Tab-separated table of C-alpha atoms in Angstrom:
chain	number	residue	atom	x	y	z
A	11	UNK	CA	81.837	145.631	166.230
A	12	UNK	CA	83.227	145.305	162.716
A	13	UNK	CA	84.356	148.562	162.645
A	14	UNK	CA	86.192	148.197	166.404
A	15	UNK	CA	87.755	144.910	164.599
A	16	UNK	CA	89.012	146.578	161.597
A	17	UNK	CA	90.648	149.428	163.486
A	18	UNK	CA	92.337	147.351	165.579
A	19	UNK	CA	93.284	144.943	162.786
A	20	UNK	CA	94.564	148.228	161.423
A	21	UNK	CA	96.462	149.097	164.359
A	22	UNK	CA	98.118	145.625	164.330
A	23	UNK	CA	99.733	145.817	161.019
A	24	UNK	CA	100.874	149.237	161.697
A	25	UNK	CA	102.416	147.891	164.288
A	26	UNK	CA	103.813	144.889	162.638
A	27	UNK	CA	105.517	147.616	159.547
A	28	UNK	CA	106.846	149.657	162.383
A	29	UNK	CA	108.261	146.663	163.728
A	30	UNK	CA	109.664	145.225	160.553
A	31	UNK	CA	110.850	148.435	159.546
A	32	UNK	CA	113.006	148.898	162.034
A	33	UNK	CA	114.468	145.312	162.232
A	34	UNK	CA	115.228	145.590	158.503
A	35	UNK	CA	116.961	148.945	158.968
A	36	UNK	CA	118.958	147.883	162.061
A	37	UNK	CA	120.132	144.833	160.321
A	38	UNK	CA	121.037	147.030	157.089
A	39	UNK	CA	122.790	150.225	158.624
A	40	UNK	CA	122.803	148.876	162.435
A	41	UNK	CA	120.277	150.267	165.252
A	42	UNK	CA	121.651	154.258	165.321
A	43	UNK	CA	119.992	154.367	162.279
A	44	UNK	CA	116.725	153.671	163.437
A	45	UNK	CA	115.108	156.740	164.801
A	46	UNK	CA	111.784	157.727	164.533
A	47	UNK	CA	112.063	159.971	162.154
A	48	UNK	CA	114.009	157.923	160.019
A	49	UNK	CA	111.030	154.931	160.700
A	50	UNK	CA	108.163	157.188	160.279
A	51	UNK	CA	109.740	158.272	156.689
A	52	UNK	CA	110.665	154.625	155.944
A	53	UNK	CA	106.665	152.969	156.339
A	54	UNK	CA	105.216	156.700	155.486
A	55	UNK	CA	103.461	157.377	158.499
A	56	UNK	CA	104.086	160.926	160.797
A	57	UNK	CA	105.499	160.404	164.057
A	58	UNK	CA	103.367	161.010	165.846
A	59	UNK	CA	101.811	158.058	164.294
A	60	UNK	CA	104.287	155.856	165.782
A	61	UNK	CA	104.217	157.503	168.922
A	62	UNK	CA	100.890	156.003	169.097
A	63	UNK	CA	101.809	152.986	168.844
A	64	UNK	CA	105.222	152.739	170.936
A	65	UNK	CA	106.767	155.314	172.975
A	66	UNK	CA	109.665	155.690	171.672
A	67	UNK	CA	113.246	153.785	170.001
A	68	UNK	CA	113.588	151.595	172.904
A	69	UNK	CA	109.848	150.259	173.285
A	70	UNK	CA	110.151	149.789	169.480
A	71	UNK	CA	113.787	147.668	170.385
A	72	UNK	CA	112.221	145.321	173.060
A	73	UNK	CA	109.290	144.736	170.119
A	74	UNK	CA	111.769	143.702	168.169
A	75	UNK	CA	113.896	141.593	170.983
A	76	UNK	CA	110.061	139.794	172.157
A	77	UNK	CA	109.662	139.328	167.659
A	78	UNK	CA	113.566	137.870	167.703
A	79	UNK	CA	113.058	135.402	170.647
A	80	UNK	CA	110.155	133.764	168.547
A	81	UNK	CA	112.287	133.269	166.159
A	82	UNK	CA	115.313	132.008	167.971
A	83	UNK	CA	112.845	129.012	169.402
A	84	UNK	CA	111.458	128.423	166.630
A	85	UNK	CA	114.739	127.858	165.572
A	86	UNK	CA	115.978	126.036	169.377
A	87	UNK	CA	112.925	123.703	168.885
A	88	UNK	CA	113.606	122.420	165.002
A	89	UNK	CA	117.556	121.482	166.383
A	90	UNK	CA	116.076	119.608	169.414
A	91	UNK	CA	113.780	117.907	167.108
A	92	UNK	CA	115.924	116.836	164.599
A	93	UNK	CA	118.852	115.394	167.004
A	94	UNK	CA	118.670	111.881	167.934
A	95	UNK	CA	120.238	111.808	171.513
A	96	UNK	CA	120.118	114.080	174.671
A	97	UNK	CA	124.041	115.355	173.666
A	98	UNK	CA	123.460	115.583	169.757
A	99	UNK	CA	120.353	117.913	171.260
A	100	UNK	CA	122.415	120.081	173.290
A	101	UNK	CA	125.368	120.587	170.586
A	102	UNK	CA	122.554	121.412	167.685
A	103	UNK	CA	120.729	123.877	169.889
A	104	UNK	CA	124.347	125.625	170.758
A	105	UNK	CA	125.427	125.720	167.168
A	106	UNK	CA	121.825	126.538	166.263
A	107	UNK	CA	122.069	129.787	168.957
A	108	UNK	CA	125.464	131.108	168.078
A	109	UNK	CA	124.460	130.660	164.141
A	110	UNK	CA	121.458	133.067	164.596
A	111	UNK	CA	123.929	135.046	166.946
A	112	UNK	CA	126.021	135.526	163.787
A	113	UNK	CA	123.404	135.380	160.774
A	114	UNK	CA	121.237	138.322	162.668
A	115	UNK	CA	124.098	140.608	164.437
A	116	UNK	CA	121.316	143.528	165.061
A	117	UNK	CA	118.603	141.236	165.939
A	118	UNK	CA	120.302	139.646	168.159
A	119	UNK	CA	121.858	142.923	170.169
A	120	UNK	CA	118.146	144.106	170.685
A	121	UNK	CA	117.133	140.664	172.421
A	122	UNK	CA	120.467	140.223	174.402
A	123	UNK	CA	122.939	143.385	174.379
A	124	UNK	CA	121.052	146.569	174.093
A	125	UNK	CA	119.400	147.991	177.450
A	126	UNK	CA	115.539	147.514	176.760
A	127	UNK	CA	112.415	147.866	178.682
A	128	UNK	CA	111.647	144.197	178.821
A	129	UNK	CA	111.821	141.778	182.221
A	130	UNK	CA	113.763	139.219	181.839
A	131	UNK	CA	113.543	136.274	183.988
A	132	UNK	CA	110.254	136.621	185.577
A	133	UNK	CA	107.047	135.519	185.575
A	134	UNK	CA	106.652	139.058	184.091
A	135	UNK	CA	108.724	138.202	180.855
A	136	UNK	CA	106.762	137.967	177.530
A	137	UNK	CA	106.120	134.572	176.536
A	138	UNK	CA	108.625	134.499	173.496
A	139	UNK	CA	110.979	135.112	175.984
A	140	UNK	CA	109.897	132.607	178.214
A	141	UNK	CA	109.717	130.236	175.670
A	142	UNK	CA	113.285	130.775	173.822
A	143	UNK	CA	114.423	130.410	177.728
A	144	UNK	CA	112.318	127.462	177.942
A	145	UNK	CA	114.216	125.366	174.464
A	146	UNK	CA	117.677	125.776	176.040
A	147	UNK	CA	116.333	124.431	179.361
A	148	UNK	CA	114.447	121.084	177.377
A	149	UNK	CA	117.944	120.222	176.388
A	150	UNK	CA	119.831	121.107	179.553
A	151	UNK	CA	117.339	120.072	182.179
A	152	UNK	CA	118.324	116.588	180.741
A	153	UNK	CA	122.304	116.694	181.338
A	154	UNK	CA	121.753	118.279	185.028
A	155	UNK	CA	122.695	116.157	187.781
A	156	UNK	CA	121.009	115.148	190.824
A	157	UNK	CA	120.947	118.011	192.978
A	158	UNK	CA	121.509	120.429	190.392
A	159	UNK	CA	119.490	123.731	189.714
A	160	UNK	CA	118.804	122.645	185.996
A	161	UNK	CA	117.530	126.614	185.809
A	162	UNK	CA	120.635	127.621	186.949
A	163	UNK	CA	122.608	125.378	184.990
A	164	UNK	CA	120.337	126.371	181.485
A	165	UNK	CA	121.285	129.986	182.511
A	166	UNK	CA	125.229	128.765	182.854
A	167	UNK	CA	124.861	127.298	179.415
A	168	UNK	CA	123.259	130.224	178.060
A	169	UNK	CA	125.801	132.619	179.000
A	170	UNK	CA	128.619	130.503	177.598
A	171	UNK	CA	126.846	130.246	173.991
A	172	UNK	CA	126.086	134.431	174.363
A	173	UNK	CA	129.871	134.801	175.636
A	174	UNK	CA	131.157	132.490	172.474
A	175	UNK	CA	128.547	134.255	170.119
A	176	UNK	CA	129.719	137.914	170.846
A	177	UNK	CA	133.594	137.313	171.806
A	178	UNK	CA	133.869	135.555	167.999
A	179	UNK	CA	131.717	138.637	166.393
A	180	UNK	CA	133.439	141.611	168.007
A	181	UNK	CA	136.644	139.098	166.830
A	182	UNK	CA	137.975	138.741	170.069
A	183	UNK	CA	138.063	134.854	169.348
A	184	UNK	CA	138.835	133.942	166.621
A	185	UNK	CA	136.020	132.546	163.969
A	186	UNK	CA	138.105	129.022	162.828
A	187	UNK	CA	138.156	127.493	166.314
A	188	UNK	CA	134.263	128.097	167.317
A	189	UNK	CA	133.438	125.050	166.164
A	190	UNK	CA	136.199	123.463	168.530
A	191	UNK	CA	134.989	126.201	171.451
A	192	UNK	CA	131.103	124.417	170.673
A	193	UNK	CA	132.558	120.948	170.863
A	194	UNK	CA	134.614	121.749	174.575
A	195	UNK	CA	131.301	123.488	175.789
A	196	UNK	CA	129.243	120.584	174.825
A	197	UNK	CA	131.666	118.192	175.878
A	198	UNK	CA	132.167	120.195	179.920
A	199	UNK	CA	127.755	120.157	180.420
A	200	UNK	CA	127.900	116.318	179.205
A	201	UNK	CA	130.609	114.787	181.298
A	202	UNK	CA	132.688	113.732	177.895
């Protein structure tokens, strides 16, 4: 058994440098840099070394999309946490999301923008998912009004914040008045 452990403790950290490899290099020189070739020079492994391991670019993307939405609610849960009222809660968790939008551009395109093997919205969905999913829904579910599909509504509020966060990176809207964009959003969910 030690020897089945420390192969697939092996195989794990592969993994992982594969991972981190390419999330470093997409967020460097964007994601048509990553290739395999490129990856398999970068952590000094063959290819078909990471073939092993993922079948190819995209099954390495939606590893890094499942790695990114841990992070984001990591991130979702410290705003909630730290706001004192069910509004201040919503507006940190929106400012929170378009931040990480704009402080991890190629991150960000693997969870939300680029086509990747991943289900989204089912039961299927890997629990990072689920759970990034789950921290904008903690602060909407509270807002929602009797009647109201609070899933529905999280997915609503979702699609506003990933609207506002790509619209002001691709510069379509401009970067001064986000903060005024945040405050309208915030203000439309809460009634004021």
């Amino acid at each position: 058994m030690p020897i089945q452990a420390r192969r697939e403790r092996e195989r794990a950290e592969r993994e992982r440098l594969i991972v981190t490899a390419a999330r470093e290099l997409a967020e460097t020189e964007g994601w048509d840099a990553v290739t395999t070739r490129r990856l398999a020079a970068e952590i000094e492994y063959s290819q078909p070394v990471l073939y092993s391991h993922f079948k190819g670019k995209e099954a390495i993307m939606a590893a890094v999309a499942v790695q990114g939405c841990a992070d984001l609610a990591v991130e979702l849960r410290q705003a909630r946490a730290a706001a004192p009222g069910v509004r201040e809660a919503l507006a940190a968790v929106a400012e929170t999301y378009t931040s990480f939008a704009r402080r991890r551009p190629a991150l960000y395109d693997a969870m939300f923008t680029h086509l990747v093997p991943l289900p989204f919205a089912t039961e299927e969905a890997p629990e990072p998912l689920r759970e990034a999913f789950g921290r904008l829904l903690a602060v909407v579910e509270p807002i929602a009004a009797d009647g109201e599909d609070p899933g529905l509504l999280t997915e609503t509020f979702w699609a506003a914040l990933h609207g506002l966060a790509t619209l002001t990176r691709s510069g379509r809207l401009p970067e001064p008045a986000h903060e005024q964009r945040l405050a309208l959003l915030i203000g439309h969910f809460t009634g004021g």
